[in-house]
Every structure is written in structure tokens, then in C-alpha cells.
Amino acid sequence: MPLWLYWILLGLVAGALAKFLVPGRDPSGCIVTVLLGVVGAFVGGFIGTLLGWGSVTRGSFDVRSIALATMGAILLLLLGRLVRRL
């Protein structure tokens, strides 16, 4: 599978999980959800690497990568809501 397709699928899963786990009124559609998940995957991977949970590699679609991407997406979602309130 091409790398760009892997990131889009991971972003879709992570963004959808983040929006499911943190419910609220977010005026965004499917594309924004994918972007949230992809950026969340970068953020989650960076934080996971800093905490010693492994390195960011181009690998398989496993539970750890989904969990890190979802945590990063949740962090971005909460940060976005905080900024919108200000």
C-alpha cells in the first residue's frame, strides 16, 4: 500500500475515534476529520517517541499506531475547542 494512502486511512480512523471519544459540536466534515487524524498521528507519534514508547516508523497498521494517532487527534481537538472559546 502506498505511504500516502496509509496516512489517509490512519487519519480517518484516528480522527473518527477522536470525535467519537470527545463528543461535542464541531462544524467539520469528513475531510477535516481525516486532516485532524493525520496531524494527530504526527503529534501522537512525536509525543510517543519523546516518552520512549517506540520510534515513528513506516510500518504496519497496528493498535499502537492507531492509539497514538487518536491521542494526538484528541489533543488537537481539545486545543482547537479551547482556542475557539477565546
Short mmCIF file of N, CA and C in Angstrom, two decimals:
data_model
loop_
_atom_site.label_atom_id
_atom_site.label_comp_id
_atom_site.label_asym_id
_atom_site.label_seq_id
_atom_site.Cartn_x
_atom_site.Cartn_y
_atom_site.Cartn_z
N MET A 1 0.85 -1.17 0.00
CA MET A 1 0.00 0.00 0.00
C MET A 1 0.90 1.23 0.00
N PRO A 2 0.59 2.23 -0.83
CA PRO A 2 1.40 3.45 -0.85
C PRO A 2 1.34 4.17 0.50
N LEU A 3 2.41 4.85 0.82
CA LEU A 3 2.52 5.52 2.12
C LEU A 3 1.45 6.58 2.32
N TRP A 4 1.12 7.33 1.27
CA TRP A 4 0.12 8.39 1.42
C TRP A 4 -1.25 7.81 1.72
N LEU A 5 -1.56 6.65 1.16
CA LEU A 5 -2.83 6.01 1.44
C LEU A 5 -2.88 5.48 2.88
N TYR A 6 -1.75 4.98 3.34
CA TYR A 6 -1.66 4.53 4.73
C TYR A 6 -1.95 5.69 5.69
N TRP A 7 -1.37 6.86 5.44
CA TRP A 7 -1.59 8.02 6.32
C TRP A 7 -3.04 8.50 6.26
N ILE A 8 -3.65 8.45 5.10
CA ILE A 8 -5.05 8.87 4.98
C ILE A 8 -5.96 7.90 5.74
N LEU A 9 -5.72 6.60 5.60
CA LEU A 9 -6.54 5.62 6.33
C LEU A 9 -6.33 5.74 7.84
N LEU A 10 -5.09 5.90 8.26
CA LEU A 10 -4.81 6.08 9.69
C LEU A 10 -5.46 7.36 10.19
N GLY A 11 -5.41 8.42 9.40
CA GLY A 11 -6.04 9.69 9.78
C GLY A 11 -7.55 9.58 9.88
N LEU A 12 -8.15 8.84 8.97
CA LEU A 12 -9.60 8.66 9.00
C LEU A 12 -10.01 7.90 10.26
N VAL A 13 -9.30 6.83 10.57
CA VAL A 13 -9.63 6.04 11.76
C VAL A 13 -9.39 6.86 13.02
N ALA A 14 -8.22 7.50 13.12
CA ALA A 14 -7.88 8.26 14.33
C ALA A 14 -8.79 9.47 14.51
N GLY A 15 -9.10 10.18 13.45
CA GLY A 15 -9.98 11.33 13.54
C GLY A 15 -11.40 10.94 13.94
N ALA A 16 -11.89 9.85 13.37
CA ALA A 16 -13.23 9.39 13.72
C ALA A 16 -13.29 8.91 15.17
N LEU A 17 -12.26 8.20 15.62
CA LEU A 17 -12.22 7.77 17.01
C LEU A 17 -12.13 8.96 17.97
N ALA A 18 -11.34 9.95 17.61
CA ALA A 18 -11.21 11.14 18.46
C ALA A 18 -12.55 11.87 18.57
N LYS A 19 -13.24 12.01 17.46
CA LYS A 19 -14.54 12.69 17.51
C LYS A 19 -15.59 11.85 18.24
N PHE A 20 -15.45 10.53 18.22
CA PHE A 20 -16.36 9.67 18.95
C PHE A 20 -16.09 9.73 20.45
N LEU A 21 -14.81 9.74 20.82
CA LEU A 21 -14.45 9.74 22.23
C LEU A 21 -14.61 11.10 22.90
N VAL A 22 -14.55 12.17 22.12
CA VAL A 22 -14.71 13.53 22.64
C VAL A 22 -15.90 14.16 21.91
N PRO A 23 -17.11 13.84 22.35
CA PRO A 23 -18.28 14.36 21.64
C PRO A 23 -18.45 15.86 21.85
N GLY A 24 -19.10 16.48 20.93
CA GLY A 24 -19.36 17.91 21.00
C GLY A 24 -19.77 18.44 19.65
N ARG A 25 -20.03 19.71 19.63
CA ARG A 25 -20.45 20.35 18.39
C ARG A 25 -19.22 20.84 17.63
N ASP A 26 -18.85 20.12 16.62
CA ASP A 26 -17.74 20.51 15.77
C ASP A 26 -18.23 20.64 14.34
N PRO A 27 -18.19 21.85 13.80
CA PRO A 27 -18.69 22.04 12.43
C PRO A 27 -17.67 21.62 11.39
N SER A 28 -17.38 20.34 11.34
CA SER A 28 -16.41 19.87 10.37
C SER A 28 -16.90 18.59 9.72
N GLY A 29 -16.45 18.40 8.51
CA GLY A 29 -16.88 17.23 7.76
C GLY A 29 -15.82 16.16 7.72
N CYS A 30 -15.93 15.31 6.74
CA CYS A 30 -15.08 14.14 6.62
C CYS A 30 -13.62 14.52 6.31
N ILE A 31 -13.42 15.50 5.47
CA ILE A 31 -12.05 15.90 5.11
C ILE A 31 -11.33 16.49 6.30
N VAL A 32 -12.02 17.31 7.09
CA VAL A 32 -11.41 17.88 8.29
C VAL A 32 -11.12 16.79 9.30
N THR A 33 -11.98 15.78 9.38
CA THR A 33 -11.75 14.65 10.29
C THR A 33 -10.49 13.89 9.88
N VAL A 34 -10.30 13.67 8.59
CA VAL A 34 -9.09 12.99 8.12
C VAL A 34 -7.86 13.84 8.42
N LEU A 35 -7.94 15.14 8.15
CA LEU A 35 -6.80 16.02 8.43
C LEU A 35 -6.49 16.05 9.92
N LEU A 36 -7.52 16.08 10.75
CA LEU A 36 -7.33 16.03 12.19
C LEU A 36 -6.60 14.76 12.60
N GLY A 37 -6.99 13.65 12.02
CA GLY A 37 -6.34 12.39 12.33
C GLY A 37 -4.92 12.30 11.83
N VAL A 38 -4.64 12.82 10.63
CA VAL A 38 -3.28 12.78 10.09
C VAL A 38 -2.35 13.64 10.91
N VAL A 39 -2.77 14.86 11.22
CA VAL A 39 -1.94 15.74 12.06
C VAL A 39 -1.83 15.15 13.46
N GLY A 40 -2.92 14.56 13.95
CA GLY A 40 -2.88 13.90 15.25
C GLY A 40 -1.91 12.73 15.26
N ALA A 41 -1.78 12.04 14.14
CA ALA A 41 -0.82 10.94 14.04
C ALA A 41 0.61 11.47 14.16
N PHE A 42 0.88 12.59 13.52
CA PHE A 42 2.20 13.20 13.66
C PHE A 42 2.47 13.63 15.10
N VAL A 43 1.50 14.30 15.71
CA VAL A 43 1.65 14.76 17.09
C VAL A 43 1.78 13.57 18.04
N GLY A 44 0.91 12.59 17.90
CA GLY A 44 0.97 11.41 18.76
C GLY A 44 2.26 10.63 18.59
N GLY A 45 2.72 10.50 17.37
CA GLY A 45 3.99 9.81 17.12
C GLY A 45 5.17 10.55 17.71
N PHE A 46 5.15 11.88 17.62
CA PHE A 46 6.23 12.69 18.20
C PHE A 46 6.25 12.56 19.71
N ILE A 47 5.07 12.65 20.34
CA ILE A 47 4.99 12.54 21.80
C ILE A 47 5.36 11.13 22.23
N GLY A 48 4.90 10.12 21.51
CA GLY A 48 5.26 8.74 21.82
C GLY A 48 6.75 8.49 21.73
N THR A 49 7.41 9.10 20.75
CA THR A 49 8.85 8.97 20.62
C THR A 49 9.57 9.65 21.78
N LEU A 50 9.09 10.83 22.16
CA LEU A 50 9.71 11.55 23.28
C LEU A 50 9.56 10.78 24.59
N LEU A 51 8.44 10.10 24.78
CA LEU A 51 8.21 9.35 26.01
C LEU A 51 8.84 7.96 26.00
N GLY A 52 9.46 7.59 24.88
CA GLY A 52 10.14 6.30 24.80
C GLY A 52 9.24 5.13 24.49
N TRP A 53 8.11 5.37 23.90
CA TRP A 53 7.17 4.29 23.56
C TRP A 53 7.49 3.68 22.21
N GLY A 54 8.61 4.00 21.64
CA GLY A 54 8.98 3.48 20.33
C GLY A 54 9.28 4.62 19.39
N SER A 55 9.75 4.28 18.23
CA SER A 55 10.07 5.31 17.25
C SER A 55 9.03 5.33 16.15
N VAL A 56 8.94 6.45 15.50
CA VAL A 56 8.00 6.59 14.39
C VAL A 56 8.62 5.95 13.17
N THR A 57 7.99 4.91 12.69
CA THR A 57 8.49 4.20 11.52
C THR A 57 7.37 4.01 10.52
N ARG A 58 7.77 3.76 9.33
CA ARG A 58 6.80 3.44 8.29
C ARG A 58 6.55 1.95 8.39
N GLY A 59 5.44 1.60 8.98
CA GLY A 59 5.23 0.19 9.24
C GLY A 59 3.81 -0.24 9.00
N SER A 60 3.38 -1.10 9.87
CA SER A 60 2.07 -1.69 9.70
C SER A 60 0.98 -0.87 10.40
N PHE A 61 -0.22 -1.22 10.12
CA PHE A 61 -1.41 -0.57 10.67
C PHE A 61 -1.77 -1.32 11.94
N ASP A 62 -1.12 -0.98 13.07
CA ASP A 62 -1.30 -1.74 14.29
C ASP A 62 -2.03 -0.90 15.35
N VAL A 63 -2.32 -1.54 16.47
CA VAL A 63 -3.10 -0.90 17.53
C VAL A 63 -2.33 0.26 18.15
N ARG A 64 -1.03 0.12 18.29
CA ARG A 64 -0.23 1.19 18.90
C ARG A 64 -0.25 2.45 18.05
N SER A 65 -0.12 2.30 16.74
CA SER A 65 -0.14 3.48 15.87
C SER A 65 -1.51 4.14 15.88
N ILE A 66 -2.57 3.34 15.92
CA ILE A 66 -3.92 3.91 15.98
C ILE A 66 -4.13 4.63 17.30
N ALA A 67 -3.65 4.04 18.40
CA ALA A 67 -3.81 4.65 19.72
C ALA A 67 -3.03 5.97 19.82
N LEU A 68 -1.79 5.99 19.34
CA LEU A 68 -1.01 7.22 19.38
C LEU A 68 -1.62 8.30 18.49
N ALA A 69 -2.08 7.92 17.31
CA ALA A 69 -2.71 8.89 16.41
C ALA A 69 -4.00 9.43 17.01
N THR A 70 -4.77 8.57 17.66
CA THR A 70 -6.02 9.00 18.27
C THR A 70 -5.76 9.93 19.45
N MET A 71 -4.75 9.62 20.26
CA MET A 71 -4.40 10.52 21.37
C MET A 71 -3.95 11.88 20.86
N GLY A 72 -3.17 11.89 19.79
CA GLY A 72 -2.76 13.16 19.20
C GLY A 72 -3.93 13.93 18.63
N ALA A 73 -4.86 13.24 18.00
CA ALA A 73 -6.05 13.89 17.44
C ALA A 73 -6.95 14.43 18.54
N ILE A 74 -7.08 13.70 19.65
CA ILE A 74 -7.87 14.19 20.78
C ILE A 74 -7.24 15.45 21.35
N LEU A 75 -5.91 15.45 21.48
CA LEU A 75 -5.21 16.63 21.97
C LEU A 75 -5.46 17.83 21.06
N LEU A 76 -5.37 17.63 19.75
CA LEU A 76 -5.63 18.72 18.80
C LEU A 76 -7.08 19.18 18.84
N LEU A 77 -8.00 18.25 19.00
CA LEU A 77 -9.42 18.59 19.06
C LEU A 77 -9.71 19.44 20.29
N LEU A 78 -9.17 19.05 21.43
CA LEU A 78 -9.37 19.83 22.65
C LEU A 78 -8.69 21.19 22.58
N LEU A 79 -7.51 21.24 21.97
CA LEU A 79 -6.81 22.51 21.80
C LEU A 79 -7.60 23.44 20.88
N GLY A 80 -8.18 22.90 19.82
CA GLY A 80 -8.98 23.69 18.90
C GLY A 80 -10.23 24.25 19.58
N ARG A 81 -10.86 23.44 20.41
CA ARG A 81 -12.04 23.92 21.14
C ARG A 81 -11.67 25.01 22.13
N LEU A 82 -10.51 24.87 22.76
CA LEU A 82 -10.05 25.88 23.70
C LEU A 82 -9.76 27.20 22.99
N VAL A 83 -9.15 27.15 21.85
CA VAL A 83 -8.83 28.36 21.08
C VAL A 83 -10.09 29.03 20.58
N ARG A 84 -11.09 28.24 20.15
CA ARG A 84 -12.34 28.82 19.65
C ARG A 84 -13.11 29.53 20.74
N ARG A 85 -12.97 29.08 21.99
CA ARG A 85 -13.68 29.74 23.09
C ARG A 85 -13.11 31.10 23.43
N LEU A 86 -11.83 31.30 23.14
CA LEU A 86 -11.18 32.57 23.48
C LEU A 86 -11.55 33.61 22.53
#
